[in-house]
GROMACS .gro file of C-alpha atoms in nm:
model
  137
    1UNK     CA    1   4.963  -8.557   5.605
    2UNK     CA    2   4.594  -8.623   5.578
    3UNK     CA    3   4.451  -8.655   5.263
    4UNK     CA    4   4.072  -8.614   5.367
    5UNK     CA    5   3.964  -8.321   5.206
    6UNK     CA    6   3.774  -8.182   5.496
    7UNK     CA    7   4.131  -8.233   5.720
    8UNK     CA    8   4.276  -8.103   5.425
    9UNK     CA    9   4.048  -7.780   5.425
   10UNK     CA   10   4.070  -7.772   5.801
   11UNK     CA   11   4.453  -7.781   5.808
   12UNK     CA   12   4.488  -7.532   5.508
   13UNK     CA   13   4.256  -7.289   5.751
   14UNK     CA   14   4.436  -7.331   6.072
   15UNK     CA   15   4.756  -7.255   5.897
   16UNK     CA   16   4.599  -6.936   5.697
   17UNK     CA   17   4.492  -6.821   6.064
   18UNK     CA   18   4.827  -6.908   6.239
   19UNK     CA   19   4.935  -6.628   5.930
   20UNK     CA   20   4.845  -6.273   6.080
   21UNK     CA   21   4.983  -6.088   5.787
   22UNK     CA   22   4.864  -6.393   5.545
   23UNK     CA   23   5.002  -6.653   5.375
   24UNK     CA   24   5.165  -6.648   5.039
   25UNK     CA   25   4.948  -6.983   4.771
   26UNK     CA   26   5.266  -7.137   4.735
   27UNK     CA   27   5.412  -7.078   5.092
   28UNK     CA   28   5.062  -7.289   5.220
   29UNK     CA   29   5.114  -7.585   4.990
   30UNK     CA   30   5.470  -7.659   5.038
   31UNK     CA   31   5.408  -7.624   5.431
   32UNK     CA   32   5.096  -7.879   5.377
   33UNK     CA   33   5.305  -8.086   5.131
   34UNK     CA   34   5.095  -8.057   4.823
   35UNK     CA   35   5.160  -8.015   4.492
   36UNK     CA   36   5.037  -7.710   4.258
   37UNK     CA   37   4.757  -7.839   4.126
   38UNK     CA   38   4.638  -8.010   4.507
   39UNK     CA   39   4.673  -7.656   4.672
   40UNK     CA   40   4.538  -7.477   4.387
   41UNK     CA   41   4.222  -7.641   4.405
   42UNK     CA   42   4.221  -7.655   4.758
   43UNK     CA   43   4.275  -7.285   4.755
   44UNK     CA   44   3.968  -7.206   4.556
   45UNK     CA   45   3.722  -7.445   4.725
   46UNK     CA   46   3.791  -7.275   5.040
   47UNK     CA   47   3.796  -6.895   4.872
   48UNK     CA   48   3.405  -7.041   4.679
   49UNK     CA   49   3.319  -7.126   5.039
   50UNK     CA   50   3.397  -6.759   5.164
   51UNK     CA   51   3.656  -6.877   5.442
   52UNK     CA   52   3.932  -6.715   5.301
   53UNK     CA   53   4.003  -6.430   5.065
   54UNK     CA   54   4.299  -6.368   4.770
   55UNK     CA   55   4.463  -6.051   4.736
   56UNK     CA   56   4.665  -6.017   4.400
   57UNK     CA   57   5.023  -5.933   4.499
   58UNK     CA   58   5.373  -5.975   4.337
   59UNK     CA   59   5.705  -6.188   4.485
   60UNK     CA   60   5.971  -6.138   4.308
   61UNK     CA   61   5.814  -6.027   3.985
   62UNK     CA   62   5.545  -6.281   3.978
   63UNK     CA   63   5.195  -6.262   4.052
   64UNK     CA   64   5.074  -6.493   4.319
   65UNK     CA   65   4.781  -6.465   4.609
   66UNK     CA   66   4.833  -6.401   4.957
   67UNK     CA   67   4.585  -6.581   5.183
   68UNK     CA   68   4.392  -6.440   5.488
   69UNK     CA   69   4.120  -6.561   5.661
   70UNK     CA   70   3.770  -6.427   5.616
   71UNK     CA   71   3.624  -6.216   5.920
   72UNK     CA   72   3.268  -6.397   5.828
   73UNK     CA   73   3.216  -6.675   5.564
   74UNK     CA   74   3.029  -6.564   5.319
   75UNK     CA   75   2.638  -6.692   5.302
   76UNK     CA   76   2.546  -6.982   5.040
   77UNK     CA   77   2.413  -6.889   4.700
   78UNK     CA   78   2.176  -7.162   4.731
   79UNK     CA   79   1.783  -7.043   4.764
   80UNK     CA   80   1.636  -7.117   5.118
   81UNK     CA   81   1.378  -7.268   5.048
   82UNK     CA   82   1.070  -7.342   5.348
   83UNK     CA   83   0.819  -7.566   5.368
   84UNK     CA   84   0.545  -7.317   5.430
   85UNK     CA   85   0.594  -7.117   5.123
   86UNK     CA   86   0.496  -7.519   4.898
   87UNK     CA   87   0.226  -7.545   5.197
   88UNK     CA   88   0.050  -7.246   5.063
   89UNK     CA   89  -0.019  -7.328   4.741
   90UNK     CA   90  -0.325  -7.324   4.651
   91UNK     CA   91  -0.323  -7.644   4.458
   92UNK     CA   92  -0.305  -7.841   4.773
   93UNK     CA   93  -0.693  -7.710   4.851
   94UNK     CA   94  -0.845  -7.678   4.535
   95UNK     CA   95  -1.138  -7.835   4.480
   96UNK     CA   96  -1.080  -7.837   4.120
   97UNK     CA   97  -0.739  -7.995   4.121
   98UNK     CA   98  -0.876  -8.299   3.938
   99UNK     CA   99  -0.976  -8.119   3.643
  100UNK     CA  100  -0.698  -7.850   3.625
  101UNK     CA  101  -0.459  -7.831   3.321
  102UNK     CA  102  -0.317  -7.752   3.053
  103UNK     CA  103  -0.628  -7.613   2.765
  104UNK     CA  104  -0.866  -7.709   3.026
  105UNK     CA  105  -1.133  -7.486   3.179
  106UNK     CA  106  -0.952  -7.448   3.499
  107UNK     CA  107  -0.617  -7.397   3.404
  108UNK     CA  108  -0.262  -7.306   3.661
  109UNK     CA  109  -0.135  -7.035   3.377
  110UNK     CA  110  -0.497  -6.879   3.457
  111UNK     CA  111  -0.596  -6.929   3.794
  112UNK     CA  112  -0.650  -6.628   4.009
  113UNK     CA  113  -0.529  -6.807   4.355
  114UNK     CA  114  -0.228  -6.894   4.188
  115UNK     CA  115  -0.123  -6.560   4.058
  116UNK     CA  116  -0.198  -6.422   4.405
  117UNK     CA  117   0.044  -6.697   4.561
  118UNK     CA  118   0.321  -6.628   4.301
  119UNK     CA  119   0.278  -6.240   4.366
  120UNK     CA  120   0.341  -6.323   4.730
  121UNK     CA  121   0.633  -6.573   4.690
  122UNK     CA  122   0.791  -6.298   4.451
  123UNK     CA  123   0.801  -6.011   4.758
  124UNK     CA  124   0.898  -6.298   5.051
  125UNK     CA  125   1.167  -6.351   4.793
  126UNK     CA  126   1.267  -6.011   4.740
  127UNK     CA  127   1.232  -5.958   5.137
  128UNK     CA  128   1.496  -6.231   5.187
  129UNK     CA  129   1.714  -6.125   4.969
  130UNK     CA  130   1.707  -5.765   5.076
  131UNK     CA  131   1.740  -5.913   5.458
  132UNK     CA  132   2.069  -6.144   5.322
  133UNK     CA  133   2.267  -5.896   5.177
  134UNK     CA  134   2.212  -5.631   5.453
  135UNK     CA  135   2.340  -5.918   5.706
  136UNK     CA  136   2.667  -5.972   5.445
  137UNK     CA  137   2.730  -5.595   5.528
   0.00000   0.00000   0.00000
């Protein structure tokens, strides 16, 4: 059995898929040959990924997950974050950049450019977001 733990995860998912009706936890890691805690780990990284999903269900008066594969994985939580949005700020052109701080007369908590940039950034963001969750649907 291979104990990489993208084999592992790749394994784990071809036998969830070979499944149609699912795949009892427990049924998956004796098949793979892994103990409890292996395939309960194993189980979650691949549910946080969005590649497979738990439903609640009970065998013989215990509660335990069946395991399906996901239709679409589910996006990252992690903030895309582009290049051109840190191009336009307006520190990188300001010809006062040498004199701006904190207390000083040209200050970033202060600075008219940069409150226009951060009101921008603010509705890209909320654009993005709004464009993420209608592609989740």
């Amino acid at each position: 059995m291979p104990r990489n733990s993208d084999e592992v995860e790749k394994a784990a998912l071809e036998t969830i898929k070979d499944h149609k009706d699912g795949v009892l936890q427990s049924e998956l890691w004796k098949m793979m040959g892994l103990d409890s805690r292996e395939g309960s780990r194993l189980v979650l990284r691949l549910a946080k990924k969005g590649l497979i999903k738990r439903e609640q269900v009970i065998v013989n008066g215990r509660r335990t997950y069946r395991l399906f594969i996901t239709e679409k994985p589910i996006e990252s939580k992690l903030l895309n974050i582009s290049l051109s949005s840190i191009l336009d700020i307006p520190c990188t052109t300001c010809p006062h950049i040498d004199e701006c701080g904190l207390g000083g007369y040209y200050e970033p908590s202060t600075c008219p450019l940069m409150e226009l940039w951060l009101r921008k950034e603010v509705k890209l963001s909320i654009i993005r977001k709004k464009q993420l969750m209608q592609q989740a649907e």
